[in-house]
mmCIF file of C-alpha atoms and ligand atoms in Angstrom:
data_model
loop_
_atom_site.group_PDB
_atom_site.id
_atom_site.type_symbol
_atom_site.label_atom_id
_atom_site.label_comp_id
_atom_site.label_asym_id
_atom_site.label_seq_id
_atom_site.Cartn_x
_atom_site.Cartn_y
_atom_site.Cartn_z
ATOM 1 C CA ARG A 1 48.253 28.291 -21.157
ATOM 2 C CA ALA A 2 51.230 25.925 -21.691
ATOM 3 C CA ASP A 3 50.459 23.884 -18.267
ATOM 4 C CA LEU A 4 46.933 23.333 -19.470
ATOM 5 C CA ALA A 5 47.927 21.929 -22.807
ATOM 6 C CA MET A 6 50.465 20.156 -20.770
ATOM 7 C CA ALA A 7 47.394 19.164 -18.093
ATOM 8 C CA ASP A 8 46.082 17.624 -21.734
ATOM 9 C CA ALA A 9 48.393 16.301 -23.071
ATOM 10 C CA LYS A 10 48.448 14.799 -20.039
ATOM 11 C CA GLN A 11 45.122 13.214 -19.128
ATOM 12 C CA GLN A 12 44.972 11.667 -22.745
ATOM 13 C CA GLY A 13 47.799 9.418 -21.523
ATOM 14 C CA ARG A 14 49.418 7.301 -23.605
ATOM 15 C CA ASN A 15 48.007 8.036 -27.443
ATOM 16 C CA THR A 16 49.905 11.091 -26.605
ATOM 17 C CA TRP A 17 53.249 10.324 -26.003
ATOM 18 C CA TYR A 18 54.552 12.189 -28.842
ATOM 19 C CA TRP A 19 53.087 15.777 -27.760
ATOM 20 C CA TYR A 20 55.903 15.496 -24.951
ATOM 21 C CA GLN A 21 58.977 15.086 -27.469
ATOM 22 C CA GLY A 22 58.221 19.317 -28.847
ATOM 23 C CA ASP A 23 58.690 21.942 -25.949
ATOM 24 C CA GLU A 24 55.964 23.021 -24.035
ATOM 25 C CA LEU A 25 55.157 25.910 -25.993
ATOM 26 C CA ARG A 26 54.709 24.576 -28.191
ATOM 27 C CA VAL A 27 52.415 21.717 -26.780
ATOM 28 C CA ALA A 28 50.428 24.911 -26.278
ATOM 29 C CA GLN A 29 50.828 26.338 -29.292
ATOM 30 C CA ALA A 30 48.832 23.564 -31.388
ATOM 31 C CA SER A 31 46.512 23.055 -28.949
ATOM 32 C CA VAL A 32 45.271 26.367 -28.679
ATOM 33 C CA LEU A 33 45.037 26.137 -32.779
ATOM 34 C CA LEU A 34 43.702 22.823 -32.991
ATOM 35 C CA ARG A 35 40.814 24.419 -30.452
ATOM 36 C CA HIS A 36 39.929 26.917 -33.171
ATOM 37 C CA ASP A 37 40.364 24.667 -35.742
ATOM 38 C CA LEU A 38 37.569 22.214 -34.090
ATOM 39 C CA HIS A 39 35.079 25.157 -33.955
ATOM 40 C CA THR A 40 34.953 24.939 -38.203
ATOM 41 C CA ALA A 41 36.093 21.174 -38.310
ATOM 42 C CA LEU A 42 32.340 20.338 -38.643
ATOM 43 C CA ARG A 43 30.691 22.874 -40.193
ATOM 44 C CA ASP A 44 33.290 21.673 -42.891
ATOM 45 C CA ASP A 45 32.482 17.947 -42.828
ATOM 46 C CA GLN A 46 36.350 17.187 -41.712
ATOM 47 C CA PHE A 47 35.293 14.267 -39.126
ATOM 48 C CA GLU A 48 34.908 10.286 -40.643
ATOM 49 C CA LEU A 49 33.596 7.047 -38.604
ATOM 50 C CA TYR A 50 35.925 5.176 -37.970
ATOM 51 C CA TYR A 51 34.680 1.266 -37.014
ATOM 52 C CA GLN A 52 36.138 -1.867 -35.167
ATOM 53 C CA PRO A 53 35.376 -4.955 -34.544
ATOM 54 C CA ILE A 54 34.687 -6.674 -31.709
ATOM 55 C CA VAL A 55 35.025 -10.416 -31.829
ATOM 56 C CA GLU A 56 34.240 -13.532 -29.769
ATOM 57 C CA THR A 57 36.987 -14.438 -27.680
ATOM 58 C CA ALA A 58 37.618 -18.122 -29.058
ATOM 59 C CA ASN A 59 37.006 -18.632 -32.805
ATOM 60 C CA GLY A 60 37.502 -14.591 -33.952
ATOM 61 C CA ARG A 61 33.636 -13.989 -35.011
ATOM 62 C CA ILE A 62 32.217 -10.330 -35.370
ATOM 63 C CA ARG A 63 29.828 -9.777 -32.399
ATOM 64 C CA GLY A 64 29.688 -6.098 -32.637
ATOM 65 C CA LEU A 65 31.505 -2.540 -33.427
ATOM 66 C CA GLU A 66 32.549 0.690 -31.934
ATOM 67 C CA ALA A 67 33.074 3.630 -33.661
ATOM 68 C CA LEU A 68 35.881 5.871 -33.472
ATOM 69 C CA ILE A 69 36.185 9.036 -34.516
ATOM 70 C CA ARG A 70 38.706 10.143 -37.309
ATOM 71 C CA TRP A 71 39.495 13.940 -38.165
ATOM 72 C CA HIS A 72 40.977 15.118 -41.636
ATOM 73 C CA HIS A 73 42.551 18.342 -40.097
ATOM 74 C CA PRO A 74 43.596 20.233 -43.533
ATOM 75 C CA GLU A 75 47.129 20.883 -43.068
ATOM 76 C CA GLN A 76 47.779 18.269 -40.220
ATOM 77 C CA GLY A 77 46.387 15.121 -41.223
ATOM 78 C CA MET A 78 44.652 12.989 -39.251
ATOM 79 C CA VAL A 79 43.896 13.988 -35.695
ATOM 80 C CA SER A 80 44.243 11.877 -32.813
ATOM 81 C CA PRO A 81 40.187 11.482 -30.578
ATOM 82 C CA GLY A 82 43.089 11.474 -27.769
ATOM 83 C CA VAL A 83 44.063 14.812 -28.217
ATOM 84 C CA PHE A 84 41.095 16.973 -29.884
ATOM 85 C CA ILE A 85 38.059 14.342 -27.544
ATOM 86 C CA PRO A 86 39.342 16.805 -24.468
ATOM 87 C CA LEU A 87 40.206 19.779 -26.588
ATOM 88 C CA ALA A 88 36.078 19.499 -27.281
ATOM 89 C CA GLU A 89 35.349 18.708 -23.743
ATOM 90 C CA GLN A 90 36.906 21.730 -22.972
ATOM 91 C CA THR A 91 35.470 24.528 -25.456
ATOM 92 C CA GLY A 92 32.105 22.757 -24.854
ATOM 93 C CA GLN A 93 32.050 21.829 -28.610
ATOM 94 C CA ILE A 94 32.098 17.896 -27.878
ATOM 95 C CA ILE A 95 28.133 18.684 -26.810
ATOM 96 C CA PRO A 96 27.490 19.558 -30.645
ATOM 97 C CA LEU A 97 30.203 17.402 -32.060
ATOM 98 C CA GLY A 98 29.033 14.001 -29.694
ATOM 99 C CA ARG A 99 25.044 14.559 -30.985
ATOM 100 C CA TRP A 100 26.585 14.924 -34.761
ATOM 101 C CA ILE A 101 28.554 11.300 -33.777
ATOM 102 C CA LEU A 102 25.186 9.637 -32.340
ATOM 103 C CA ARG A 103 23.507 10.797 -35.907
ATOM 104 C CA ARG A 104 26.688 9.529 -38.532
ATOM 105 C CA VAL A 105 26.720 6.217 -36.081
ATOM 106 C CA CYS A 106 23.005 5.613 -36.095
ATOM 107 C CA GLN A 107 22.455 6.542 -40.086
ATOM 108 C CA GLU A 108 25.538 4.323 -40.734
ATOM 109 C CA ALA A 109 24.746 1.077 -38.719
ATOM 110 C CA ALA A 110 20.954 1.438 -40.140
ATOM 111 C CA THR A 111 22.392 1.646 -43.454
ATOM 112 C CA MET A 112 24.717 -1.498 -42.572
ATOM 113 C CA GLN A 113 21.516 -3.244 -41.272
ATOM 114 C CA ALA A 114 19.724 -2.551 -44.109
ATOM 115 C CA ALA A 115 22.040 -3.983 -46.493
ATOM 116 C CA GLY A 116 21.858 -7.056 -44.556
ATOM 117 C CA GLU A 117 26.065 -6.662 -43.862
ATOM 118 C CA ARG A 118 27.313 -6.807 -40.296
ATOM 119 C CA VAL A 119 24.433 -7.017 -38.734
ATOM 120 C CA VAL A 120 26.169 -6.112 -34.833
ATOM 121 C CA PRO A 121 25.843 -3.454 -32.624
ATOM 122 C CA VAL A 122 27.088 -0.699 -32.429
ATOM 123 C CA ALA A 123 29.063 1.112 -29.479
ATOM 124 C CA VAL A 124 29.349 4.966 -29.154
ATOM 125 C CA ASN A 125 31.591 6.889 -27.407
ATOM 126 C CA ILE A 126 30.094 9.098 -25.313
ATOM 127 C CA SER A 127 31.891 11.867 -23.151
ATOM 128 C CA SER A 128 30.951 12.342 -19.470
ATOM 129 C CA LEU A 129 29.959 16.134 -20.186
ATOM 130 C CA GLN A 130 27.593 15.008 -23.202
ATOM 131 C CA PHE A 131 26.282 12.020 -21.192
ATOM 132 C CA ARG A 132 25.546 13.987 -17.617
ATOM 133 C CA ARG A 133 23.713 16.664 -19.758
ATOM 134 C CA ALA A 134 20.453 17.577 -19.652
ATOM 135 C CA GLY A 135 18.444 16.995 -23.310
ATOM 136 C CA PHE A 136 20.816 13.704 -23.983
ATOM 137 C CA LEU A 137 18.546 11.386 -23.781
ATOM 138 C CA GLU A 138 16.217 12.270 -26.142
ATOM 139 C CA ASP A 139 19.428 13.037 -28.824
ATOM 140 C CA VAL A 140 20.062 9.772 -28.423
ATOM 141 C CA GLN A 141 16.261 9.199 -29.163
ATOM 142 C CA GLN A 142 15.807 11.297 -32.141
ATOM 143 C CA ALA A 143 18.711 9.588 -33.314
ATOM 144 C CA LEU A 144 17.259 6.376 -33.096
ATOM 145 C CA SER A 145 13.672 7.597 -34.740
ATOM 146 C CA GLU A 146 15.689 9.802 -37.448
ATOM 147 C CA SER A 147 17.651 6.330 -38.447
ATOM 148 C CA GLY A 148 15.284 3.923 -37.856
ATOM 149 C CA LEU A 149 18.173 1.985 -36.386
ATOM 150 C CA PRO A 150 16.204 -0.695 -33.939
ATOM 151 C CA PRO A 151 17.510 0.558 -29.938
ATOM 152 C CA ALA A 152 19.059 -3.059 -29.850
ATOM 153 C CA LEU A 153 21.342 -2.398 -32.420
ATOM 154 C CA LEU A 154 22.527 0.788 -30.574
ATOM 155 C CA GLU A 155 25.604 0.316 -26.965
ATOM 156 C CA LEU A 156 26.765 3.748 -25.242
ATOM 157 C CA GLU A 157 30.518 3.185 -24.238
ATOM 158 C CA VAL A 158 30.857 5.440 -20.876
ATOM 159 C CA THR A 159 33.551 6.267 -18.312
ATOM 160 C CA GLU A 160 33.238 6.312 -14.821
ATOM 161 C CA SER A 161 33.696 9.798 -14.654
ATOM 162 C CA VAL A 162 29.698 9.623 -15.531
ATOM 163 C CA LEU A 163 29.998 9.021 -11.566
ATOM 164 C CA LEU A 164 31.272 12.892 -10.756
ATOM 165 C CA ASP A 165 27.934 14.196 -10.454
ATOM 166 C CA GLY A 166 26.901 11.654 -8.185
ATOM 167 C CA ALA A 167 26.054 8.412 -8.490
ATOM 168 C CA GLU A 168 22.081 8.553 -8.441
ATOM 169 C CA GLN A 169 21.927 10.451 -11.437
ATOM 170 C CA ALA A 170 23.482 8.043 -13.508
ATOM 171 C CA ILE A 171 22.502 5.208 -12.692
ATOM 172 C CA ALA A 172 17.861 6.616 -13.779
ATOM 173 C CA LEU A 173 19.692 7.601 -16.989
ATOM 174 C CA ILE A 174 21.643 4.016 -17.321
ATOM 175 C CA ASN A 175 18.278 2.301 -16.397
ATOM 176 C CA ARG A 176 15.582 4.181 -18.704
ATOM 177 C CA LEU A 177 17.570 3.883 -21.712
ATOM 178 C CA LYS A 178 18.278 -0.272 -20.267
ATOM 179 C CA ALA A 179 14.674 -0.038 -20.501
ATOM 180 C CA MET A 180 14.689 1.735 -23.740
ATOM 181 C CA GLY A 181 16.488 -1.639 -25.230
ATOM 182 C CA ILE A 182 20.197 0.381 -25.388
ATOM 183 C CA LYS A 183 23.035 -1.471 -23.422
ATOM 184 C CA VAL A 184 25.583 0.520 -21.712
ATOM 185 C CA ALA A 185 29.547 -0.353 -21.444
ATOM 186 C CA LEU A 186 32.211 0.995 -19.027
ATOM 187 C CA ASP A 187 34.834 1.371 -20.719
ATOM 188 C CA ASP A 188 38.852 1.629 -19.969
ATOM 189 C CA PHE A 189 37.984 -0.674 -16.663
ATOM 190 C CA GLY A 190 40.860 -0.138 -14.721
ATOM 191 C CA THR A 191 42.122 2.621 -15.114
ATOM 192 C CA GLY A 192 41.595 5.972 -13.386
ATOM 193 C CA PHE A 193 40.075 5.647 -10.052
ATOM 194 C CA SER A 194 37.961 2.206 -10.996
ATOM 195 C CA SER A 195 36.479 0.860 -7.788
ATOM 196 C CA LEU A 196 34.700 -2.269 -8.114
ATOM 197 C CA SER A 197 31.907 -0.885 -6.239
ATOM 198 C CA TYR A 198 30.737 1.234 -9.462
ATOM 199 C CA LEU A 199 30.169 -2.682 -11.244
ATOM 200 C CA ARG A 200 27.666 -3.342 -8.564
ATOM 201 C CA ASP A 201 25.670 -0.191 -8.742
ATOM 202 C CA LEU A 202 25.479 0.926 -12.860
ATOM 203 C CA PRO A 203 23.032 -1.038 -13.831
ATOM 204 C CA ILE A 204 25.433 -1.482 -16.885
ATOM 205 C CA HIS A 205 25.675 -4.450 -19.351
ATOM 206 C CA LYS A 206 29.221 -5.058 -20.724
ATOM 207 C CA VAL A 207 32.648 -4.363 -18.958
ATOM 208 C CA LYS A 208 35.503 -3.337 -21.236
ATOM 209 C CA LEU A 209 38.866 -3.832 -19.476
ATOM 210 C CA ASP A 210 42.119 -1.417 -20.764
ATOM 211 C CA ARG A 211 44.423 -1.766 -22.863
ATOM 212 C CA ALA A 212 46.677 -1.262 -19.889
ATOM 213 C CA PHE A 213 46.501 -4.267 -18.201
ATOM 214 C CA ILE A 214 46.066 -6.396 -21.488
ATOM 215 C CA LYS A 215 49.181 -5.704 -23.130
ATOM 216 C CA ASP A 216 51.813 -8.017 -20.418
ATOM 217 C CA ILE A 217 49.437 -10.035 -19.542
ATOM 218 C CA THR A 218 51.606 -13.364 -21.249
ATOM 219 C CA THR A 219 53.990 -12.125 -18.762
ATOM 220 C CA ASP A 220 53.781 -9.941 -16.016
ATOM 221 C CA ARG A 221 51.322 -12.669 -13.292
ATOM 222 C CA ARG A 222 49.989 -9.177 -11.721
ATOM 223 C CA ASP A 223 48.245 -8.124 -14.299
ATOM 224 C CA ALA A 224 46.956 -11.683 -15.278
ATOM 225 C CA ALA A 225 45.952 -11.930 -11.704
ATOM 226 C CA ILE A 226 43.859 -7.960 -11.949
ATOM 227 C CA VAL A 227 42.316 -9.458 -15.136
ATOM 228 C CA GLN A 228 41.410 -12.915 -14.495
ATOM 229 C CA GLY A 229 39.884 -11.158 -11.120
ATOM 230 C CA ILE A 230 37.971 -8.790 -13.406
ATOM 231 C CA ILE A 231 36.447 -11.118 -15.140
ATOM 232 C CA ASP A 232 35.291 -13.544 -12.417
ATOM 233 C CA MET A 233 33.605 -11.038 -10.765
ATOM 234 C CA ALA A 234 31.422 -9.200 -13.657
ATOM 235 C CA HIS A 235 30.734 -12.390 -14.795
ATOM 236 C CA HIS A 236 29.388 -13.908 -11.162
ATOM 237 C CA LEU A 237 27.169 -9.953 -11.851
ATOM 238 C CA ASP A 238 25.839 -11.466 -15.038
ATOM 239 C CA LEU A 239 28.459 -9.115 -17.257
ATOM 240 C CA VAL A 240 29.933 -9.317 -20.851
ATOM 241 C CA VAL A 241 33.658 -8.579 -20.549
ATOM 242 C CA VAL A 242 35.732 -6.941 -23.674
ATOM 243 C CA ALA A 243 39.258 -7.040 -23.452
ATOM 244 C CA GLU A 244 41.100 -4.116 -24.952
ATOM 245 C CA GLY A 245 43.873 -3.738 -26.882
ATOM 246 C CA ILE A 246 44.802 -7.075 -28.255
ATOM 247 C CA GLU A 247 47.646 -7.441 -29.989
ATOM 248 C CA GLU A 248 49.226 -11.069 -29.933
ATOM 249 C CA ARG A 249 47.875 -14.339 -30.749
ATOM 250 C CA GLU A 250 49.457 -15.098 -27.065
ATOM 251 C CA GLN A 251 47.453 -12.794 -25.109
ATOM 252 C CA GLN A 252 44.266 -13.991 -27.277
ATOM 253 C CA GLN A 253 45.230 -17.322 -26.071
ATOM 254 C CA ASP A 254 45.410 -16.655 -22.864
ATOM 255 C CA LEU A 255 41.823 -14.987 -22.120
ATOM 256 C CA ILE A 256 40.382 -17.752 -24.094
ATOM 257 C CA HIS A 257 41.452 -19.531 -21.005
ATOM 258 C CA ARG A 258 40.355 -16.696 -18.379
ATOM 259 C CA ASN A 259 37.108 -16.748 -19.978
ATOM 260 C CA CYS A 260 37.203 -13.141 -21.475
ATOM 261 C CA ASP A 261 34.049 -13.135 -23.540
ATOM 262 C CA LEU A 262 34.805 -10.824 -26.385
ATOM 263 C CA LEU A 263 38.406 -9.189 -27.884
ATOM 264 C CA GLN A 264 39.139 -6.144 -29.522
ATOM 265 C CA GLY A 265 42.840 -4.892 -30.728
ATOM 266 C CA PHE A 266 44.632 -4.988 -33.650
ATOM 267 C CA LEU A 267 45.134 -8.818 -33.691
ATOM 268 C CA PHE A 268 41.809 -8.609 -35.426
ATOM 269 C CA ALA A 269 41.536 -5.757 -37.341
ATOM 270 C CA LYS A 270 42.132 -1.795 -37.565
ATOM 271 C CA PRO A 271 39.189 0.981 -36.968
ATOM 272 C CA MET A 272 38.262 1.111 -40.353
ATOM 273 C CA PRO A 273 35.964 3.239 -42.849
ATOM 274 C CA GLN A 274 32.240 1.905 -42.979
ATOM 275 C CA GLU A 275 32.728 0.666 -46.563
ATOM 276 C CA ALA A 276 35.558 -1.461 -45.608
ATOM 277 C CA VAL A 277 34.047 -3.168 -42.298
ATOM 278 C CA MET A 278 30.942 -3.839 -44.526
ATOM 279 C CA GLU A 279 33.918 -5.816 -46.789
ATOM 280 C CA LEU A 280 34.974 -7.933 -43.828
ATOM 281 C CA PRO A 281 34.062 -11.576 -43.383
ATOM 282 C CA ASP A 282 32.209 -13.172 -40.647
ATOM 283 C CA LEU A 283 34.680 -14.351 -39.527
ATOM 284 C CA LEU A 284 38.546 -12.760 -38.553
ATOM 285 C CA PRO A 285 40.974 -14.539 -38.228
ATOM 286 C CA ALA A 286 44.290 -13.308 -35.897
ATOM 287 C CA ASN A 287 46.141 -11.104 -38.218
ATOM 288 C CA PRO A 288 49.817 -12.927 -38.181
ATOM 289 C CA GLU A 289 51.279 -9.781 -38.757
ATOM 290 C CA HIS A 290 50.680 -8.897 -35.786
HETATM 291 P P1 C2E B 28 39.008 3.977 -26.547
HETATM 292 O O1 C2E B 28 37.018 4.043 -26.332
HETATM 293 O O2 C2E B 28 38.843 2.800 -25.497
HETATM 294 O O3 C2E B 28 39.215 3.476 -28.120
HETATM 295 C C1 C2E B 28 39.720 2.183 -28.005
HETATM 296 C C2 C2E B 28 40.983 3.257 -28.375
HETATM 297 O O4 C2E B 28 42.347 1.762 -28.919
HETATM 298 C C3 C2E B 28 40.940 3.520 -29.813
HETATM 299 O O5 C2E B 28 41.979 4.286 -30.037
HETATM 300 C C4 C2E B 28 41.799 2.395 -30.599
HETATM 301 O O6 C2E B 28 41.782 2.685 -32.397
HETATM 302 C C5 C2E B 28 43.117 2.337 -29.681
HETATM 303 N N1 C2E B 28 42.788 0.295 -30.569
HETATM 304 C C6 C2E B 28 41.981 -0.638 -30.771
HETATM 305 N N2 C2E B 28 42.671 -1.324 -30.853
HETATM 306 C C7 C2E B 28 44.110 -1.726 -30.319
HETATM 307 C C8 C2E B 28 45.373 -1.870 -30.027
HETATM 308 O O7 C2E B 28 45.305 -3.731 -30.226
HETATM 309 N N3 C2E B 28 46.683 -1.777 -30.224
HETATM 310 C C9 C2E B 28 46.425 0.070 -29.567
HETATM 311 N N4 C2E B 28 47.818 0.044 -29.489
HETATM 312 N N5 C2E B 28 45.160 0.677 -29.747
HETATM 313 C C10 C2E B 28 44.361 -0.401 -30.213
HETATM 314 P P2 C2E B 28 41.323 5.698 -30.493
HETATM 315 O O8 C2E B 28 40.417 6.017 -31.904
HETATM 316 O O9 C2E B 28 42.613 6.637 -31.018
HETATM 317 O O10 C2E B 28 40.177 6.376 -29.596
HETATM 318 C C11 C2E B 28 41.129 6.879 -28.419
HETATM 319 C C12 C2E B 28 39.772 7.593 -28.053
HETATM 320 O O11 C2E B 28 39.324 8.245 -28.122
HETATM 321 C C13 C2E B 28 39.251 6.066 -27.399
HETATM 322 O O12 C2E B 28 39.368 5.492 -26.693
HETATM 323 C C14 C2E B 28 37.545 7.490 -26.797
HETATM 324 O O13 C2E B 28 37.969 7.708 -25.215
HETATM 325 C C15 C2E B 28 38.163 8.973 -27.374
HETATM 326 N N6 C2E B 28 37.016 8.611 -28.986
HETATM 327 C C16 C2E B 28 37.007 7.980 -29.779
HETATM 328 N N7 C2E B 28 36.040 8.079 -30.728
HETATM 329 C C17 C2E B 28 35.317 8.595 -29.851
HETATM 330 C C18 C2E B 28 33.938 9.601 -29.755
HETATM 331 O O14 C2E B 28 32.749 9.036 -31.592
HETATM 332 N N8 C2E B 28 33.227 10.487 -28.921
HETATM 333 C C19 C2E B 28 34.073 10.292 -28.037
HETATM 334 N N9 C2E B 28 33.730 10.944 -26.954
HETATM 335 N N10 C2E B 28 34.917 9.680 -27.493
HETATM 336 C C20 C2E B 28 35.993 9.452 -28.496
HETATM 337 MG MG1 MG B 29 35.925 2.721 -26.232
HETATM 338 MG MG1 MG B 30 38.358 1.833 -23.981
HETATM 339 MG MG1 MG B 31 41.070 4.166 -23.677
#
């Protein structure tokens, strides 16, 4: 059990460093408890969707939103998705949870559209388990039809692990989504085992550069070189490029010069509830606090 929990914590990467501060047993216990609580969380309505704006690099105009799930745990307070999504994947809970997320996001996006507020595409993170499971396409179709959300306003974020069962299946599925008018973005690009050939083979429309490359972009020439290389290559492949985790004005300046299309990060806005995101102005000035 302890080994399993540590493996979870490692997979989740930087979001969960604080887990290491406890001893292994505490990590294991916490993870077993959370796994148990996940079963009732959906029933007890403990999940909420937050939305983070994605803006045009040069001027901060809101061009999209990313839906990010939040779990209001009755005892532990807010639990990070970096912690509980991997647990939900292990227990299989990710399937009903993922379906719920899709439906809720489509409903909320349709509400915003009906109100004429924030009419931009909303991106939903899709777990690879959910994506590769039979019936996924039907779930997407159902979420769209019951909400009335136009497919052009839905975007799906997947990671390269959708390729685990073989590329053909993933390519076929993305092509079918594309035919329905839904766009697919490749998330966390540059981490894991990212291969440049994924950009060639997958019929995606957007690449999201992981924060790991952005963090030191203004000081580390190697990171800057990699980012510039990915941006240029993506553009030659007609892909849109988003950089994640922008916290400083200097990073924005840098990415303007590198021709990065879109930015997402605390500099512009943190993830927030739907009501708050509807009240944002169309243009987000860089936040001087960052
Ligand atoms: P992700 O899809 O790469 O989402 C971006 C993460 O970066 C979010 O963390 C967001 O809050 C955080 N972030 C945004 N801007 C900044 C910044 O300027 N600085 C820093 N330090 N962080 C920033 P969050 O919400 O904790 O989500 C973590 C991961 O959990 C997501 O990474 C995604 O892989 C997963 N996740 C979140 N919501 C969902 C969901 O609804 N379904 C699934 N399957 N996975 C989800
Ligand atoms: Mg994402
Ligand atoms: Mg990401
Ligand atoms: Mg990430």
